[in-house]
Amino acid sequence: MGNGLIIVNTGNGKGKTTAALGLGLRAAGHGMKVLMLQFIKGTWLTGELCAVKRLEPNFKIVQLGQGFVKTLKREQSEEAIENAQISWDYAKQEIFSDLYDTVILDELNNMIDYGLLNVDDVISVLKERPKRLNVILTGRNAHDKIIELADMVTEMQEIKHPYKKGIKAQKGIEF
Ligand code: ATP
Ligand code: MG
């Protein structure tokens, strides 16, 4: 088998992570093996974490993030960079294990954007991955080099978001 795709969900609108989960659900339904690695850990226990537990071993979510806060690129601490590298090493191990049909690297675009991971390192892993493996990268500000390499790129564009009206994050919508 070959022909795995590189898929990117980027943009400032909502739906990047949830669209990736949708593809994961679709693949898992066919008995394919899906792994989602979350690089930036939220503060909520998300519904998808609980729902996907019921789909193991076909669909698994692993939270790698250390919960660091977004800062300006130049201000990333040594610790954040080190943590990012540990997470990335784990991701590489899983990618090259050849156990999966689809690996979702959730918020990896942000990790590159924040200067926590080197884009060329990511590109070389994507190029050398098992040929059948689909890789989905999510997160705002996808790097130009990632966009160039990808087979499919979708930009979520915000038209309206309830946050602007002061509506707080809701169960089943945001987490
Ligand atoms: P989702 O996980 O709902 O698919 P996302 O992956 O596109 O959203 P992220 O940039 O990862 O969005 O943001 C994570 C959180 O911020 C989510 O809870 C999401 O609902 C919320 N969010 C996304 N877009 C916006 C926005 N334009 N304004 C305010 N909050 C947003
Ligand atoms: Mg997201």
PDB file of C-alpha atoms and ligand atoms in Angstrom:
ATOM      1  CA  MET A   1       0.000   0.000   0.000  1.00  0.00           C
ATOM      2  CA  GLY A   2       1.138   3.527  -0.697  1.00  0.00           C
ATOM      3  CA  ASN A   3      -0.309   6.933  -1.327  1.00  0.00           C
ATOM      4  CA  GLY A   4      -0.719   8.261   2.178  1.00  0.00           C
ATOM      5  CA  LEU A   5      -1.658  11.935   2.123  1.00  0.00           C
ATOM      6  CA  ILE A   6      -0.383  14.944   4.008  1.00  0.00           C
ATOM      7  CA  ILE A   7      -3.413  16.951   5.077  1.00  0.00           C
ATOM      8  CA  VAL A   8      -3.311  20.393   6.705  1.00  0.00           C
ATOM      9  CA  ASN A   9      -6.171  22.120   8.551  1.00  0.00           C
ATOM     10  CA  THR A  10      -5.207  25.715   9.250  1.00  0.00           C
ATOM     11  CA  GLY A  11      -6.727  29.199   9.510  1.00  0.00           C
ATOM     12  CA  ASN A  12      -8.253  31.354  12.254  1.00  0.00           C
ATOM     13  CA  GLY A  13     -11.738  29.811  12.170  1.00  0.00           C
ATOM     14  CA  LYS A  14     -13.063  27.005  14.282  1.00  0.00           C
ATOM     15  CA  GLY A  15     -12.984  23.407  13.102  1.00  0.00           C
ATOM     16  CA  LYS A  16      -9.356  22.426  12.525  1.00  0.00           C
ATOM     17  CA  THR A  17      -9.112  19.852  15.274  1.00  0.00           C
ATOM     18  CA  THR A  18     -12.701  18.676  14.980  1.00  0.00           C
ATOM     19  CA  ALA A  19     -12.368  18.104  11.217  1.00  0.00           C
ATOM     20  CA  ALA A  20      -9.271  15.995  11.885  1.00  0.00           C
ATOM     21  CA  LEU A  21     -11.260  14.008  14.471  1.00  0.00           C
ATOM     22  CA  GLY A  22     -13.964  13.524  11.847  1.00  0.00           C
ATOM     23  CA  LEU A  23     -11.485  11.980   9.418  1.00  0.00           C
ATOM     24  CA  GLY A  24     -10.128   9.834  12.240  1.00  0.00           C
ATOM     25  CA  LEU A  25     -13.655   8.627  12.985  1.00  0.00           C
ATOM     26  CA  ARG A  26     -14.236   7.837   9.335  1.00  0.00           C
ATOM     27  CA  ALA A  27     -11.025   5.820   9.045  1.00  0.00           C
ATOM     28  CA  ALA A  28     -11.531   4.011  12.354  1.00  0.00           C
ATOM     29  CA  GLY A  29     -14.964   2.937  11.140  1.00  0.00           C
ATOM     30  CA  HIS A  30     -13.248   1.056   8.340  1.00  0.00           C
ATOM     31  CA  GLY A  31     -11.086  -0.752  10.865  1.00  0.00           C
ATOM     32  CA  MET A  32      -8.086   1.436  10.079  1.00  0.00           C
ATOM     33  CA  LYS A  33      -5.711   2.419  12.899  1.00  0.00           C
ATOM     34  CA  VAL A  34      -5.682   6.084  13.891  1.00  0.00           C
ATOM     35  CA  LEU A  35      -3.548   7.954  16.415  1.00  0.00           C
ATOM     36  CA  MET A  36      -4.072  11.567  17.426  1.00  0.00           C
ATOM     37  CA  LEU A  37      -1.168  13.216  19.241  1.00  0.00           C
ATOM     38  CA  GLN A  38      -2.147  16.469  20.931  1.00  0.00           C
ATOM     39  CA  PHE A  39       0.836  18.790  21.190  1.00  0.00           C
ATOM     40  CA  ILE A  40      -0.894  21.519  23.129  1.00  0.00           C
ATOM     41  CA  LYS A  41      -2.832  20.261  26.069  1.00  0.00           C
ATOM     42  CA  GLY A  42      -5.934  22.178  26.975  1.00  0.00           C
ATOM     43  CA  THR A  43      -7.282  22.574  30.463  1.00  0.00           C
ATOM     44  CA  TRP A  44     -10.455  20.597  29.744  1.00  0.00           C
ATOM     45  CA  LEU A  45     -11.168  16.916  29.689  1.00  0.00           C
ATOM     46  CA  THR A  46     -12.564  16.928  26.163  1.00  0.00           C
ATOM     47  CA  GLY A  47     -15.503  14.889  24.915  1.00  0.00           C
ATOM     48  CA  GLU A  48     -13.393  13.421  22.137  1.00  0.00           C
ATOM     49  CA  LEU A  49     -10.946  11.971  24.655  1.00  0.00           C
ATOM     50  CA  CYS A  50     -13.793  10.073  26.333  1.00  0.00           C
ATOM     51  CA  ALA A  51     -15.527   9.104  23.075  1.00  0.00           C
ATOM     52  CA  VAL A  52     -12.371   7.830  21.398  1.00  0.00           C
ATOM     53  CA  LYS A  53     -11.603   5.645  24.437  1.00  0.00           C
ATOM     54  CA  ARG A  54     -14.561   3.528  23.270  1.00  0.00           C
ATOM     55  CA  LEU A  55     -12.942   3.074  19.879  1.00  0.00           C
ATOM     56  CA  GLU A  56      -9.586   1.760  21.098  1.00  0.00           C
ATOM     57  CA  PRO A  57      -7.525   0.157  19.686  1.00  0.00           C
ATOM     58  CA  ASN A  58      -8.662   1.582  16.341  1.00  0.00           C
ATOM     59  CA  PHE A  59      -8.533   5.196  17.461  1.00  0.00           C
ATOM     60  CA  LYS A  60      -6.308   6.488  20.225  1.00  0.00           C
ATOM     61  CA  ILE A  61      -5.625  10.012  21.515  1.00  0.00           C
ATOM     62  CA  VAL A  62      -2.440  10.800  23.429  1.00  0.00           C
ATOM     63  CA  GLN A  63      -1.938  14.193  25.077  1.00  0.00           C
ATOM     64  CA  LEU A  64       1.702  15.191  24.887  1.00  0.00           C
ATOM     65  CA  GLY A  65       1.433  18.867  25.710  1.00  0.00           C
ATOM     66  CA  GLN A  66       2.920  20.296  28.843  1.00  0.00           C
ATOM     67  CA  GLY A  67       0.246  22.973  28.888  1.00  0.00           C
ATOM     68  CA  PHE A  68       2.648  25.805  28.184  1.00  0.00           C
ATOM     69  CA  VAL A  69       1.223  29.215  27.468  1.00  0.00           C
ATOM     70  CA  LYS A  70       1.618  30.920  24.137  1.00  0.00           C
ATOM     71  CA  THR A  71       4.336  33.543  24.216  1.00  0.00           C
ATOM     72  CA  LEU A  72       6.214  35.495  21.595  1.00  0.00           C
ATOM     73  CA  LYS A  73       8.583  33.378  19.554  1.00  0.00           C
ATOM     74  CA  ARG A  74      11.764  34.840  20.991  1.00  0.00           C
ATOM     75  CA  GLU A  75      10.636  34.266  24.548  1.00  0.00           C
ATOM     76  CA  GLN A  76      10.231  30.486  24.559  1.00  0.00           C
ATOM     77  CA  SER A  77      11.925  29.015  27.590  1.00  0.00           C
ATOM     78  CA  GLU A  78      14.572  26.314  27.438  1.00  0.00           C
ATOM     79  CA  GLU A  79      12.083  24.092  29.239  1.00  0.00           C
ATOM     80  CA  ALA A  80       9.365  24.602  26.631  1.00  0.00           C
ATOM     81  CA  ILE A  81      11.809  23.803  23.832  1.00  0.00           C
ATOM     82  CA  GLU A  82      13.030  20.709  25.632  1.00  0.00           C
ATOM     83  CA  ASN A  83       9.455  19.542  26.271  1.00  0.00           C
ATOM     84  CA  ALA A  84       8.599  20.128  22.617  1.00  0.00           C
ATOM     85  CA  GLN A  85      11.557  17.992  21.578  1.00  0.00           C
ATOM     86  CA  ILE A  86      10.476  15.152  23.890  1.00  0.00           C
ATOM     87  CA  SER A  87       6.968  15.287  22.388  1.00  0.00           C
ATOM     88  CA  TRP A  88       8.361  15.362  18.863  1.00  0.00           C
ATOM     89  CA  ASP A  89      10.658  12.375  19.554  1.00  0.00           C
ATOM     90  CA  TYR A  90       7.604  10.447  20.754  1.00  0.00           C
ATOM     91  CA  ALA A  91       5.685  11.432  17.610  1.00  0.00           C
ATOM     92  CA  LYS A  92       8.568  10.277  15.377  1.00  0.00           C
ATOM     93  CA  GLN A  93       8.669   6.915  17.136  1.00  0.00           C
ATOM     94  CA  GLU A  94       4.942   6.427  16.536  1.00  0.00           C
ATOM     95  CA  ILE A  95       5.136   7.619  12.916  1.00  0.00           C
ATOM     96  CA  PHE A  96       7.958   5.192  12.090  1.00  0.00           C
ATOM     97  CA  SER A  97       6.375   2.310  14.055  1.00  0.00           C
ATOM     98  CA  ASP A  98       4.239   1.637  10.962  1.00  0.00           C
ATOM     99  CA  LEU A  99       1.368   0.627  13.259  1.00  0.00           C
ATOM    100  CA  TYR A 100      -1.034   3.299  11.988  1.00  0.00           C
ATOM    101  CA  ASP A 101      -2.886   4.250   8.844  1.00  0.00           C
ATOM    102  CA  THR A 102      -3.445   7.831   9.995  1.00  0.00           C
ATOM    103  CA  VAL A 103      -1.539   9.966  12.488  1.00  0.00           C
ATOM    104  CA  ILE A 104      -3.022  13.315  13.489  1.00  0.00           C
ATOM    105  CA  LEU A 105      -0.482  15.847  14.780  1.00  0.00           C
ATOM    106  CA  ASP A 106      -2.872  18.211  16.536  1.00  0.00           C
ATOM    107  CA  GLU A 107      -1.623  21.812  16.883  1.00  0.00           C
ATOM    108  CA  LEU A 108       1.764  20.936  15.368  1.00  0.00           C
ATOM    109  CA  ASN A 109       1.512  24.020  13.130  1.00  0.00           C
ATOM    110  CA  ASN A 110       1.443  26.161  16.276  1.00  0.00           C
ATOM    111  CA  MET A 111       4.512  24.400  17.678  1.00  0.00           C
ATOM    112  CA  ILE A 112       6.448  25.401  14.563  1.00  0.00           C
ATOM    113  CA  ASP A 113       4.941  28.889  14.582  1.00  0.00           C
ATOM    114  CA  TYR A 114       5.967  29.439  18.229  1.00  0.00           C
ATOM    115  CA  GLY A 115       9.546  28.447  17.360  1.00  0.00           C
ATOM    116  CA  LEU A 116       9.383  25.275  19.465  1.00  0.00           C
ATOM    117  CA  LEU A 117      10.028  22.870  16.600  1.00  0.00           C
ATOM    118  CA  ASN A 118      12.183  23.208  13.507  1.00  0.00           C
ATOM    119  CA  VAL A 119      10.151  23.115  10.287  1.00  0.00           C
ATOM    120  CA  ASP A 120      12.893  21.321   8.335  1.00  0.00           C
ATOM    121  CA  ASP A 121      13.011  18.531  10.944  1.00  0.00           C
ATOM    122  CA  VAL A 122       9.247  18.097  10.587  1.00  0.00           C
ATOM    123  CA  ILE A 123       9.461  18.124   6.775  1.00  0.00           C
ATOM    124  CA  SER A 124      12.140  15.425   6.685  1.00  0.00           C
ATOM    125  CA  VAL A 125      10.071  13.134   8.952  1.00  0.00           C
ATOM    126  CA  LEU A 126       6.988  13.689   6.774  1.00  0.00           C
ATOM    127  CA  LYS A 127       8.994  12.822   3.659  1.00  0.00           C
ATOM    128  CA  GLU A 128      10.476   9.670   5.176  1.00  0.00           C
ATOM    129  CA  ARG A 129       7.252   8.396   6.816  1.00  0.00           C
ATOM    130  CA  PRO A 130       5.838   4.987   5.869  1.00  0.00           C
ATOM    131  CA  LYS A 131       4.359   5.470   2.399  1.00  0.00           C
ATOM    132  CA  ARG A 132       0.828   4.374   3.332  1.00  0.00           C
ATOM    133  CA  LEU A 133       0.585   6.733   6.299  1.00  0.00           C
ATOM    134  CA  ASN A 134      -1.818   9.674   6.174  1.00  0.00           C
ATOM    135  CA  VAL A 135      -0.630  12.547   8.335  1.00  0.00           C
ATOM    136  CA  ILE A 136      -2.968  15.350   9.362  1.00  0.00           C
ATOM    137  CA  LEU A 137      -1.461  18.542  10.793  1.00  0.00           C
ATOM    138  CA  THR A 138      -3.711  21.056  12.497  1.00  0.00           C
ATOM    139  CA  GLY A 139      -3.233  24.528  13.887  1.00  0.00           C
ATOM    140  CA  ARG A 140      -3.126  28.168  12.893  1.00  0.00           C
ATOM    141  CA  ASN A 141      -0.386  29.725  10.782  1.00  0.00           C
ATOM    142  CA  ALA A 142       0.753  26.613   8.923  1.00  0.00           C
ATOM    143  CA  HIS A 143       4.316  27.179   7.688  1.00  0.00           C
ATOM    144  CA  ASP A 144       4.763  27.854   3.945  1.00  0.00           C
ATOM    145  CA  LYS A 145       7.060  24.828   3.624  1.00  0.00           C
ATOM    146  CA  ILE A 146       4.403  22.570   5.188  1.00  0.00           C
ATOM    147  CA  ILE A 147       1.752  23.977   2.832  1.00  0.00           C
ATOM    148  CA  GLU A 148       4.035  23.376  -0.140  1.00  0.00           C
ATOM    149  CA  LEU A 149       4.671  19.753   0.821  1.00  0.00           C
ATOM    150  CA  ALA A 150       1.025  18.945   1.684  1.00  0.00           C
ATOM    151  CA  ASP A 151      -1.407  17.200  -0.679  1.00  0.00           C
ATOM    152  CA  MET A 152      -4.499  18.860   0.793  1.00  0.00           C
ATOM    153  CA  VAL A 153      -4.715  22.145   2.661  1.00  0.00           C
ATOM    154  CA  THR A 154      -7.909  23.610   4.083  1.00  0.00           C
ATOM    155  CA  GLU A 155      -8.113  27.039   5.634  1.00  0.00           C
ATOM    156  CA  MET A 156     -10.887  27.528   8.193  1.00  0.00           C
ATOM    157  CA  GLN A 157     -11.894  31.153   7.993  1.00  0.00           C
ATOM    158  CA  GLU A 158     -13.736  32.822  10.824  1.00  0.00           C
ATOM    159  CA  ILE A 159     -16.908  34.580   9.756  1.00  0.00           C
ATOM    160  CA  LYS A 160     -18.568  34.630  13.183  1.00  0.00           C
ATOM    161  CA  HIS A 161     -17.642  33.124  16.516  1.00  0.00           C
ATOM    162  CA  PRO A 162     -19.821  33.278  19.666  1.00  0.00           C
ATOM    163  CA  TYR A 163     -16.698  34.196  21.657  1.00  0.00           C
ATOM    164  CA  LYS A 164     -16.986  37.676  20.126  1.00  0.00           C
ATOM    165  CA  LYS A 165     -20.422  38.053  21.758  1.00  0.00           C
ATOM    166  CA  GLY A 166     -18.954  37.052  25.077  1.00  0.00           C
ATOM    167  CA  ILE A 167     -20.363  33.509  24.955  1.00  0.00           C
ATOM    168  CA  LYS A 168     -18.036  31.224  26.872  1.00  0.00           C
ATOM    169  CA  ALA A 169     -16.748  27.840  25.721  1.00  0.00           C
ATOM    170  CA  GLN A 170     -19.490  25.236  25.839  1.00  0.00           C
ATOM    171  CA  LYS A 171     -19.569  21.504  26.465  1.00  0.00           C
ATOM    172  CA  GLY A 172     -19.996  19.581  23.233  1.00  0.00           C
ATOM    173  CA  ILE A 173     -18.912  22.593  21.149  1.00  0.00           C
ATOM    174  CA  GLU A 174     -15.516  23.687  22.462  1.00  0.00           C
ATOM    175  CA  PHE A 175     -14.609  20.723  24.647  1.00  0.00           C
TER     176      PHE A 175
HETATM  177  P1  ATP B   1     -11.934  22.903  17.286  1.00  0.00           P
HETATM  178  O1  ATP B   1     -11.109  22.134  18.297  1.00  0.00           O
HETATM  179  O2  ATP B   1     -13.248  23.313  17.885  1.00  0.00           O
HETATM  180  O3  ATP B   1     -12.037  22.219  15.970  1.00  0.00           O
HETATM  181  P2  ATP B   1      -9.831  24.545  16.260  1.00  0.00           P
HETATM  182  O4  ATP B   1      -8.966  23.367  16.372  1.00  0.00           O
HETATM  183  O5  ATP B   1     -10.131  25.061  14.894  1.00  0.00           O
HETATM  184  O6  ATP B   1     -11.207  24.292  17.023  1.00  0.00           O
HETATM  185  P3  ATP B   1      -7.943  26.030  17.887  1.00  0.00           P
HETATM  186  O7  ATP B   1      -7.211  27.145  17.250  1.00  0.00           O
HETATM  187  O8  ATP B   1      -7.226  24.753  18.131  1.00  0.00           O
HETATM  188  O9  ATP B   1      -9.303  25.779  17.076  1.00  0.00           O
HETATM  189  O10 ATP B   1      -8.569  26.590  19.213  1.00  0.00           O
HETATM  190  C1  ATP B   1      -8.948  25.802  20.273  1.00  0.00           C
HETATM  191  C2  ATP B   1     -10.136  26.360  20.987  1.00  0.00           C
HETATM  192  O11 ATP B   1     -10.415  27.715  20.653  1.00  0.00           O
HETATM  193  C3  ATP B   1     -11.441  25.634  20.667  1.00  0.00           C
HETATM  194  O12 ATP B   1     -12.128  25.485  21.868  1.00  0.00           O
HETATM  195  C4  ATP B   1     -12.183  26.513  19.717  1.00  0.00           C
HETATM  196  O13 ATP B   1     -13.579  26.404  19.819  1.00  0.00           O
HETATM  197  C5  ATP B   1     -11.730  27.863  20.125  1.00  0.00           C
HETATM  198  N1  ATP B   1     -11.707  28.733  18.938  1.00  0.00           N
HETATM  199  C6  ATP B   1     -11.448  28.362  17.674  1.00  0.00           C
HETATM  200  N2  ATP B   1     -11.545  29.400  16.823  1.00  0.00           N
HETATM  201  C7  ATP B   1     -11.855  30.461  17.584  1.00  0.00           C
HETATM  202  C8  ATP B   1     -12.081  31.851  17.323  1.00  0.00           C
HETATM  203  N3  ATP B   1     -12.004  32.321  16.081  1.00  0.00           N
HETATM  204  N4  ATP B   1     -12.375  32.664  18.372  1.00  0.00           N
HETATM  205  C9  ATP B   1     -12.446  32.189  19.636  1.00  0.00           C
HETATM  206  N5  ATP B   1     -12.234  30.896  19.952  1.00  0.00           N
HETATM  207  C10 ATP B   1     -11.946  30.044  18.951  1.00  0.00           C
HETATM  208 MG    MG B   2      -7.299  22.878  17.426  1.00  0.00          MG
END
